Coordinates of C-alpha atoms and ligand atoms in Angstrom, one line a residue:
M1 CA 3.2 -39.0 44.6
E2 CA 4.0 -36.0 47.0
P3 CA 3.3 -36.8 50.6
V4 CA 0.2 -35.5 52.3
P5 CA 0.9 -32.7 54.7
L6 CA 1.1 -34.1 58.4
R7 CA -1.4 -31.8 59.8
R8 CA -4.0 -32.5 57.4
Y9 CA -3.3 -36.3 57.7
L10 CA -3.7 -36.0 61.5
A11 CA -6.9 -34.0 61.2
A12 CA -8.5 -36.5 58.8
N13 CA -7.5 -39.5 61.0
A14 CA -8.8 -37.7 64.1
V15 CA -12.2 -36.8 62.2
A16 CA -12.4 -40.5 61.1
L17 CA -11.6 -41.9 64.5
A18 CA -13.7 -39.6 66.7
P19 CA -17.3 -41.2 66.3
S20 CA -16.1 -44.9 66.9
F21 CA -13.9 -43.8 69.8
A22 CA -16.6 -41.8 71.4
G23 CA -19.0 -44.7 71.0
L24 CA -16.6 -47.1 72.6
L25 CA -15.9 -44.8 75.7
I26 CA -19.6 -44.2 76.2
L27 CA -19.9 -48.1 76.4
Y28 CA -16.9 -48.4 78.8
W29 CA -18.1 -45.7 81.1
S30 CA -21.6 -47.2 81.1
G31 CA -20.1 -50.5 82.1
Y32 CA -21.1 -52.5 79.0
L33 CA -17.6 -52.9 78.0
A34 CA -14.4 -53.9 80.2
G35 CA -11.2 -51.9 79.8
R36 CA -9.2 -54.5 78.1
P37 CA -11.8 -55.1 75.2
T38 CA -12.1 -51.4 74.7
L39 CA -8.4 -50.9 74.4
F40 CA -8.3 -53.8 71.9
A41 CA -11.3 -52.6 69.9
M42 CA -9.8 -49.1 69.8
A43 CA -6.5 -50.2 68.6
G44 CA -8.1 -52.2 66.0
I45 CA -10.1 -49.6 64.7
A46 CA -7.3 -47.1 64.7
V47 CA -5.2 -49.5 62.5
V48 CA -8.0 -50.1 60.0
T49 CA -9.0 -46.3 60.0
V50 CA -5.4 -45.1 59.6
L51 CA -5.1 -47.5 56.4
L52 CA -8.4 -46.2 54.9
V53 CA -7.6 -42.5 55.6
Q54 CA -4.2 -42.8 54.0
R55 CA -5.6 -44.5 50.8
Y56 CA -8.6 -42.0 50.7
L57 CA -6.2 -39.1 51.1
G58 CA -4.0 -40.5 48.2
S59 CA -7.0 -40.7 45.9
L60 CA -7.8 -37.1 46.6
A61 CA -4.2 -36.1 46.0
R62 CA -4.5 -37.9 42.7
F63 CA -7.6 -36.2 41.8
A64 CA -6.3 -32.8 42.5
R65 CA -3.3 -33.4 40.5
F66 CA -5.3 -34.7 37.5
V67 CA -7.6 -31.6 37.5
G68 CA -4.4 -29.5 37.7
E69 CA -2.9 -31.3 34.7
L70 CA -6.1 -30.7 32.9
S71 CA -5.8 -26.9 33.2
D72 CA -2.2 -27.1 32.2
E73 CA -3.5 -27.9 28.6
R74 CA -2.1 -31.5 28.8
E75 CA -4.2 -34.6 28.2
P76 CA -3.6 -36.5 31.4
V77 CA -4.6 -40.3 32.0
M78 CA -7.6 -40.4 34.4
P79 CA -6.2 -42.0 37.6
R80 CA -7.8 -44.8 39.6
L81 CA -9.9 -43.2 42.3
S82 CA -11.9 -46.1 43.7
F83 CA -11.2 -45.1 47.2
A84 CA -12.6 -41.7 47.3
P85 CA -16.4 -41.8 46.4
A86 CA -17.7 -39.3 44.0
T87 CA -14.2 -38.1 43.0
E88 CA -14.3 -40.5 39.8
E89 CA -17.5 -38.6 38.6
L90 CA -15.9 -35.2 39.4
A91 CA -12.7 -36.1 37.5
T92 CA -15.0 -37.3 34.5
A93 CA -16.9 -34.0 34.6
A94 CA -13.7 -32.0 34.7
A95 CA -12.0 -33.9 31.9
Q96 CA -15.1 -33.1 29.7
L97 CA -15.0 -29.5 30.6
S98 CA -11.5 -29.3 29.8
A99 CA -12.0 -30.9 26.4
G100 CA -14.8 -28.5 25.6
W101 CA -12.7 -25.7 26.5
R102 CA -9.9 -26.9 24.4
R103 CA -12.1 -27.4 21.3
Q104 CA -13.5 -23.8 21.8
R105 CA -9.8 -22.4 22.1
A106 CA -8.9 -24.3 18.9
S107 CA -11.8 -22.8 17.0
I108 CA -11.1 -19.5 18.2
D109 CA -7.3 -19.9 17.3
N110 CA -8.6 -21.1 13.9
L111 CA -10.7 -17.9 13.4
A112 CA -8.0 -15.6 14.3
A113 CA -5.6 -17.4 11.9
S114 CA -8.0 -17.3 9.2
A115 CA -8.8 -13.6 9.8
Q116 CA -4.9 -12.8 9.7
A117 CA -4.8 -14.9 6.4
I118 CA -7.5 -13.0 4.8
V119 CA -5.7 -9.8 5.8
D120 CA -2.5 -11.1 4.6
G121 CA -4.1 -12.1 1.3
L122 CA -4.9 -8.5 0.6
P123 CA -2.7 -7.1 -2.3
D124 CA -2.6 -3.6 -0.7
P125 CA -0.6 -2.9 2.3
L126 CA -2.9 -2.6 5.4
I127 CA -2.0 -0.9 8.8
A128 CA -4.1 -0.7 12.0
V129 CA -3.4 1.9 14.6
D130 CA -4.7 2.3 18.1
R131 CA -6.0 5.5 19.9
S132 CA -2.5 6.9 20.3
R133 CA -1.5 6.2 16.6
R134 CA 0.6 3.2 17.5
I135 CA 0.7 0.4 14.9
V136 CA -1.0 -2.6 16.3
R137 CA -1.5 -4.7 13.3
T138 CA 0.0 -5.0 9.7
N139 CA -0.7 -7.3 6.9
L140 CA 2.0 -9.0 4.7
A141 CA 2.0 -6.4 2.0
A142 CA 2.5 -3.7 4.6
R143 CA 5.4 -5.6 6.2
D144 CA 6.9 -6.1 2.7
L145 CA 6.8 -2.3 2.2
L146 CA 7.6 -1.0 5.6
G147 CA 10.0 -3.8 6.8
R148 CA 9.5 -6.0 9.8
A149 CA 9.7 -3.7 12.8
G150 CA 6.2 -2.3 12.5
A151 CA 4.4 -3.4 15.4
E152 CA 4.1 -1.1 18.6
R153 CA 5.8 1.8 16.9
D154 CA 4.3 5.1 16.3
L155 CA 3.1 5.5 12.8
S156 CA 5.1 8.7 12.4
T157 CA 8.5 6.6 12.5
M158 CA 7.1 4.9 9.3
F159 CA 5.5 7.7 7.5
R160 CA 6.9 11.4 7.5
Q161 CA 4.1 12.8 5.6
P162 CA 2.5 15.5 7.5
Q163 CA -0.9 15.4 5.6
L164 CA -1.3 11.6 6.2
L165 CA -0.3 12.0 10.0
A166 CA -2.7 15.0 10.2
A167 CA -5.6 13.1 8.6
I168 CA -5.2 10.3 11.1
D169 CA -4.9 12.4 14.1
G170 CA -8.1 14.2 12.9
L171 CA -9.9 10.8 12.8
L172 CA -8.7 9.5 15.9
E173 CA -9.5 12.9 17.8
T174 CA -13.1 12.8 16.5
A175 CA -13.3 9.3 17.8
D176 CA -13.4 10.7 21.3
G177 CA -16.8 12.1 21.1
N178 CA -17.5 14.3 18.2
F179 CA -19.2 11.7 15.9
T180 CA -20.6 14.2 13.5
S181 CA -17.6 14.7 11.4
A182 CA -16.3 12.3 8.7
D183 CA -15.0 8.9 9.6
Q184 CA -12.6 8.4 6.6
A185 CA -10.2 10.4 4.7
V186 CA -8.2 9.9 1.2
V187 CA -4.7 11.3 1.2
D188 CA -2.4 11.4 -1.8
F189 CA 1.4 11.4 -1.0
M190 CA 4.9 10.3 -2.3
L191 CA 6.7 7.6 -0.6
P192 CA 10.5 8.2 -0.9
G193 CA 12.2 5.4 -2.7
P194 CA 14.0 3.9 -4.2
P195 CA 11.7 3.3 -6.0
E196 CA 9.8 6.4 -5.3
L197 CA 6.0 5.4 -5.2
D198 CA 2.7 7.5 -5.8
V199 CA 0.5 6.3 -3.1
V200 CA -3.1 7.0 -2.1
A201 CA -3.8 6.0 1.6
H202 CA -7.5 5.4 2.4
V203 CA -7.8 6.0 6.2
R204 CA -11.0 4.8 8.1
R205 CA -12.0 5.1 11.7
L206 CA -13.8 1.8 13.1
P207 CA -17.0 2.5 14.9
R208 CA -15.1 1.2 18.1
A209 CA -11.9 0.1 19.0
A210 CA -11.3 -3.7 18.2
A211 CA -9.9 -6.1 20.7
D212 CA -6.3 -5.5 19.8
G213 CA -6.9 -1.7 20.2
S214 CA -7.1 -1.0 16.5
L215 CA -9.2 2.2 16.1
A216 CA -8.2 3.4 12.6
L217 CA -7.4 1.3 9.3
I218 CA -4.9 2.6 6.8
V219 CA -4.9 1.0 3.2
L220 CA -2.4 2.1 0.9
H221 CA -2.8 1.9 -2.8
D222 CA 0.2 2.2 -5.2
T223 CA -0.9 4.3 -8.1
T224 CA 2.8 4.8 -9.6
A225 CA 1.9 2.8 -12.7
L226 CA -1.6 4.4 -13.1
R227 CA 0.0 7.9 -12.7
R228 CA 2.7 6.9 -15.3
A229 CA 0.2 5.8 -17.6
E230 CA -1.8 9.0 -17.2
R231 CA 1.3 11.1 -17.9
M232 CA 2.1 8.8 -20.9
R233 CA -1.2 9.3 -22.4
A234 CA -1.3 13.0 -21.9
D235 CA 2.3 13.2 -23.4
F236 CA 1.2 11.2 -26.3
V237 CA -1.9 13.4 -27.1
A238 CA 0.3 16.4 -26.8
N239 CA 3.0 14.9 -29.1
A240 CA 0.6 13.7 -31.7
S241 CA -1.1 17.0 -31.9
H242 CA 2.2 18.8 -32.0
E243 CA 3.4 16.5 -34.9
L244 CA 0.2 17.2 -36.9
K245 CA 0.2 20.9 -36.1
T246 CA 3.5 21.6 -37.9
P247 CA 2.6 20.3 -41.3
I248 CA -0.9 21.8 -41.0
A249 CA 0.7 25.1 -40.2
G250 CA 3.0 24.8 -43.2
L251 CA 0.2 23.9 -45.6
A252 CA -1.9 26.8 -44.3
G253 CA 1.0 29.1 -44.8
F254 CA 1.7 28.0 -48.3
I255 CA -2.1 28.3 -49.3
E256 CA -2.0 31.7 -48.0
T257 CA 1.0 32.6 -50.1
L258 CA -0.3 31.1 -53.1
R259 CA -3.5 32.9 -52.9
G260 CA -1.8 36.4 -52.3
P261 CA 1.8 37.2 -53.2
A262 CA 2.7 34.2 -55.3
R263 CA -0.7 34.1 -57.2
D264 CA 0.9 34.7 -60.7
D265 CA 4.4 33.2 -59.9
T266 CA 4.3 29.9 -61.7
A267 CA 7.7 28.8 -60.7
A268 CA 7.1 29.5 -57.0
R269 CA 3.7 27.7 -57.3
E270 CA 5.4 24.5 -58.5
R271 CA 8.0 24.7 -55.8
F272 CA 5.3 25.4 -53.1
L273 CA 2.9 22.6 -54.3
G274 CA 5.8 20.2 -54.2
I275 CA 6.5 21.1 -50.6
M276 CA 2.7 20.9 -49.8
A277 CA 2.6 17.5 -51.3
E278 CA 5.5 16.5 -48.9
Q279 CA 3.7 17.9 -45.9
A280 CA 0.5 16.1 -46.9
D281 CA 2.5 12.9 -47.2
R282 CA 4.1 13.2 -43.9
M283 CA 0.5 13.7 -42.2
R284 CA -0.8 10.7 -44.0
R285 CA 2.2 8.6 -42.7
L286 CA 1.6 10.0 -39.3
V287 CA -2.1 9.1 -39.2
D288 CA -1.5 5.7 -40.9
D289 CA 1.1 5.0 -37.9
L290 CA -1.4 6.2 -35.3
L291 CA -4.1 4.1 -36.8
M292 CA -1.8 1.2 -36.9
L293 CA -0.6 1.7 -33.4
S294 CA -4.2 1.7 -32.0
R295 CA -5.3 -1.3 -34.1
I296 CA -2.3 -3.3 -32.8
E297 CA -3.0 -2.3 -29.1
Q298 CA -6.6 -3.2 -29.4
H299 CA -5.9 -6.9 -30.0
E300 CA -2.5 -6.9 -28.2
H301 CA -3.9 -9.6 -25.8
A302 CA -5.0 -11.9 -28.5
R303 CA -1.8 -13.9 -29.5
P304 CA -1.4 -14.8 -33.3
D305 CA -1.4 -18.7 -34.0
T306 CA -0.4 -19.1 -37.6
A307 CA 2.9 -20.8 -38.7
I308 CA 4.7 -18.2 -40.8
E309 CA 8.0 -18.9 -43.0
I310 CA 10.0 -16.0 -42.0
D311 CA 12.4 -16.2 -44.9
R312 CA 9.3 -15.3 -47.1
V313 CA 8.5 -12.2 -45.0
L314 CA 12.2 -11.1 -45.0
K315 CA 12.4 -11.5 -48.9
G316 CA 9.2 -9.4 -49.3
V317 CA 10.5 -6.8 -47.2
L318 CA 13.9 -6.6 -48.8
D319 CA 12.3 -6.5 -52.3
L320 CA 10.3 -3.6 -51.3
L321 CA 13.3 -1.6 -49.8
Q322 CA 15.9 -2.5 -52.4
L323 CA 15.2 0.7 -54.2
K324 CA 15.5 2.8 -51.2
A325 CA 18.7 1.0 -50.4
G326 CA 20.2 1.5 -53.9
S327 CA 19.4 5.4 -53.6
R328 CA 21.2 5.6 -50.3
K329 CA 24.1 3.4 -51.8
V330 CA 23.7 0.8 -48.9
A331 CA 23.8 -2.9 -49.8
L332 CA 21.1 -5.1 -48.4
E333 CA 22.2 -8.8 -47.4
L334 CA 20.0 -11.5 -46.4
S335 CA 21.0 -14.8 -44.8
V336 CA 18.5 -17.4 -43.5
E337 CA 19.9 -20.5 -41.9
P338 CA 18.6 -23.7 -43.5
D339 CA 16.1 -25.8 -41.6
L340 CA 14.8 -22.6 -39.8
P341 CA 11.7 -23.5 -38.1
A342 CA 8.5 -21.5 -39.0
A343 CA 7.6 -18.7 -36.6
V344 CA 4.2 -18.4 -34.8
G345 CA 2.9 -15.0 -35.9
D346 CA 0.9 -12.8 -38.3
Y347 CA 2.3 -12.4 -41.6
D348 CA 1.2 -8.7 -42.2
E349 CA 2.2 -7.6 -38.6
L350 CA 5.7 -9.3 -39.0
T351 CA 6.1 -7.6 -42.4
I352 CA 5.6 -4.4 -40.6
V353 CA 8.1 -5.2 -38.0
F354 CA 10.9 -6.0 -40.3
Q355 CA 9.9 -3.2 -42.7
N356 CA 10.4 -0.6 -39.9
L357 CA 13.7 -2.1 -38.6
V358 CA 15.3 -2.5 -42.2
D359 CA 14.0 1.0 -43.0
N360 CA 15.5 2.5 -40.0
A361 CA 18.9 0.6 -40.7
L362 CA 18.9 2.1 -44.2
K363 CA 18.1 5.6 -43.0
Y364 CA 20.8 5.6 -40.3
A365 CA 23.4 3.6 -42.2
K366 CA 26.4 5.4 -43.6
P367 CA 26.7 5.2 -47.4
N368 CA 28.7 2.3 -48.9
T369 CA 27.9 0.0 -46.1
T370 CA 26.0 -3.1 -45.7
V371 CA 22.7 -3.7 -43.9
R372 CA 22.5 -7.6 -42.9
V373 CA 19.5 -9.2 -42.1
S374 CA 19.9 -12.7 -40.7
A375 CA 17.5 -15.4 -39.4
R376 CA 18.6 -18.3 -37.3
P377 CA 17.2 -20.7 -34.7
M378 CA 17.6 -19.7 -31.1
G379 CA 17.5 -22.7 -28.4
R380 CA 14.8 -25.3 -29.1
D381 CA 11.6 -23.2 -29.3
R382 CA 12.5 -19.6 -30.6
I383 CA 14.0 -18.1 -33.8
A384 CA 16.0 -14.7 -33.9
V385 CA 15.9 -12.1 -36.8
A386 CA 18.8 -9.7 -36.5
V387 CA 19.0 -6.3 -38.5
A388 CA 22.5 -4.9 -38.3
D389 CA 23.7 -1.8 -39.8
E390 CA 27.0 0.0 -39.9
G391 CA 25.6 3.4 -39.0
D392 CA 26.1 6.2 -36.3
G393 CA 24.8 3.9 -33.5
I394 CA 22.7 5.2 -30.5
P395 CA 24.2 6.4 -27.2
A396 CA 23.5 4.0 -24.4
N397 CA 21.4 6.3 -22.5
H398 CA 18.8 6.5 -25.2
L399 CA 18.3 2.8 -25.5
P400 CA 15.7 2.1 -22.7
R401 CA 13.3 4.8 -24.3
L402 CA 13.9 4.0 -27.9
T403 CA 10.4 2.2 -28.1
E404 CA 8.4 5.0 -26.7
R405 CA 6.1 6.6 -28.8
F406 CA 7.7 9.8 -30.5
Y407 CA 10.9 9.2 -28.7
R408 CA 13.9 10.2 -31.1
V409 CA 17.4 10.6 -30.4
D410 CA 17.6 13.4 -33.0
A411 CA 13.9 14.6 -33.8
A412 CA 15.0 17.1 -36.5
R413 CA 17.0 14.4 -38.5
S414 CA 14.1 11.9 -38.0
R415 CA 11.6 14.2 -39.5
Q416 CA 13.9 15.2 -42.2
L417 CA 14.4 11.6 -43.0
G418 CA 10.6 11.2 -43.3
G419 CA 10.2 9.4 -39.9
T420 CA 7.1 9.6 -37.6
G421 CA 8.9 8.5 -34.4
L422 CA 6.3 5.7 -34.0
G423 CA 8.1 3.0 -35.9
L424 CA 9.8 1.3 -32.9
A425 CA 6.7 1.8 -30.7
I426 CA 4.7 -0.2 -33.5
V427 CA 7.5 -2.9 -33.5
K428 CA 7.5 -3.1 -29.7
H429 CA 3.8 -3.7 -29.6
I430 CA 3.7 -6.2 -32.3
V431 CA 6.5 -8.2 -30.8
N432 CA 4.6 -8.1 -27.4
R433 CA 1.6 -9.5 -28.9
H434 CA 3.6 -12.2 -30.5
R435 CA 5.1 -13.0 -26.9
G436 CA 8.5 -12.3 -28.5
R437 CA 11.3 -10.0 -27.4
L438 CA 13.2 -7.1 -28.9
D439 CA 16.9 -6.7 -28.2
I440 CA 18.9 -3.6 -29.1
Q441 CA 22.6 -3.6 -29.2
S442 CA 24.4 -0.4 -30.5
T443 CA 27.8 1.1 -30.5
P444 CA 27.9 4.8 -31.2
G445 CA 30.1 5.4 -34.1
K446 CA 30.0 1.6 -35.3
G447 CA 26.4 0.6 -35.7
S448 CA 23.3 -1.0 -34.3
T449 CA 21.8 -4.4 -34.3
F450 CA 18.0 -4.8 -33.6
T451 CA 17.2 -8.4 -32.9
V452 CA 13.6 -9.8 -32.7
M453 CA 13.0 -13.0 -31.0
L454 CA 9.9 -15.0 -32.0
P455 CA 8.2 -18.2 -30.8
A456 CA 9.0 -21.2 -33.2
A457 CA 6.1 -23.4 -34.5
D458 CA 6.9 -27.0 -33.5
Ligands
ADP501 N1 19.2 1.7 -37.0 C1 19.3 2.8 -36.2 N2 20.4 3.6 -35.9 C2 20.4 4.6 -35.3 N3 19.4 5.2 -34.8 C3 18.2 4.4 -34.8 C4 18.2 3.4 -35.6 N4 16.8 2.9 -35.4 C5 16.2 3.8 -34.8 N5 17.1 4.8 -34.3 C6 16.6 6.0 -33.6 O1 15.4 5.6 -32.8 C7 14.5 6.6 -33.1 C8 13.2 6.1 -33.2 O2 13.0 5.2 -34.2 P1 11.5 5.1 -35.0 O3 10.6 4.8 -33.9 O4 11.7 4.1 -36.1 O5 11.3 6.5 -35.5 P2 11.7 7.2 -36.9 O6 12.3 6.1 -37.6 O7 10.3 7.7 -37.4 O8 12.4 8.3 -36.4 C9 15.0 7.3 -34.4 O9 14.4 8.6 -34.4 C10 16.3 7.1 -34.2 O10 16.9 8.2 -33.3
MG502 MG1 11.6 4.2 -38.1

């Protein structure tokens, strides 16, 4: 225990001794007490008082230390304070006060933590800036997007988009008085990559600055996927219309000619009717494929659940295409590993998948080669069906886009071969619905292998 300062010690002793010494001196001067007994009494009282004062001051010092420790956030043991009256009650009251304070602190900390947890749980990046546009708060998504160093920096070090900064400055300025103007803004901008992102920022001014200085909230919403889907839909409609327009224009042209100049030309009429039938057929194929695609898309989330014997599907497909293979002088070969487990799928849809793949292989195969279709188990719970041709192959840069609607390596050649450009898109959607995978390997000049992996039934 630290010693009591000497001056305080002497002063306390003097205060304690003063009344009894004064009493003894009065008794001595009035003659009631002789000199010796007075001196003895004074000495005795002095010894006892000094002892009591020392213990009293010790108790007070312990009390002071206890209160000090309470405010240091520690939980000290209550000392023994029996020598200083009332200090024990004071110490108990102080201990209760500090326990209450600590409980409140804990619940405030809890509130702050859950508020931050909620903000961090938001999927969109959120940034709060103060009056001078400095970042005062970010959530997890914002830190992922912008890196850690966000706090305390000016927003313009993170975003160089003048429209965004201008919108925020506008809102922060109106916060200084002119409350009639809007308190929110929406800004579209591009966040440079990689990957480059289309972003919509919703900026909102708070009614008044928050405790941490936040005055405006910026929520960023990534619209890249949405924009891409929009673009794809627009492209799709444009492509489909274009594909239909060409045969319609052809038909209209021939009808015109047959009504006019070729009205009495029998040979021309026969030839034109043949071409017209071909064009009509092309339109029918296109409409059939479009309808098929939309039908598959509509129930793509519902996974098929029937056990299908893949060799039956493949035999059916090969029987159907044998004639076409013969006319193109291409051999068709099927090999199915024994004990191949059944696949989980939809018979008709899987037929469409392999019809398209084998049809493509036959179309793009070189004459006098073989198209090989093979099925084998893959791992414990999948089966793989590969369709391999010895054709022209596909340059690698086309592979990632091959399953997009209307995407063709050579559009003129595809049309000439009777293709719609939708076959692989249909294949991809059906395989997706089956929770399977489509793998394309191709070597230009050598050939291509399209492999479909499907879940096996147990
Ligand atoms: N086996 C293959 N060999 C070479 N190219 C192929 C093969 N299969 C598909 N392709 C290419 O992929 C494109 C898209 O195929 P697909 O969607 O079936 O359309 P389509 O057969 O109607 O042209 C084809 O136009 C062709 O360029
Ligand atoms: Mg095709």
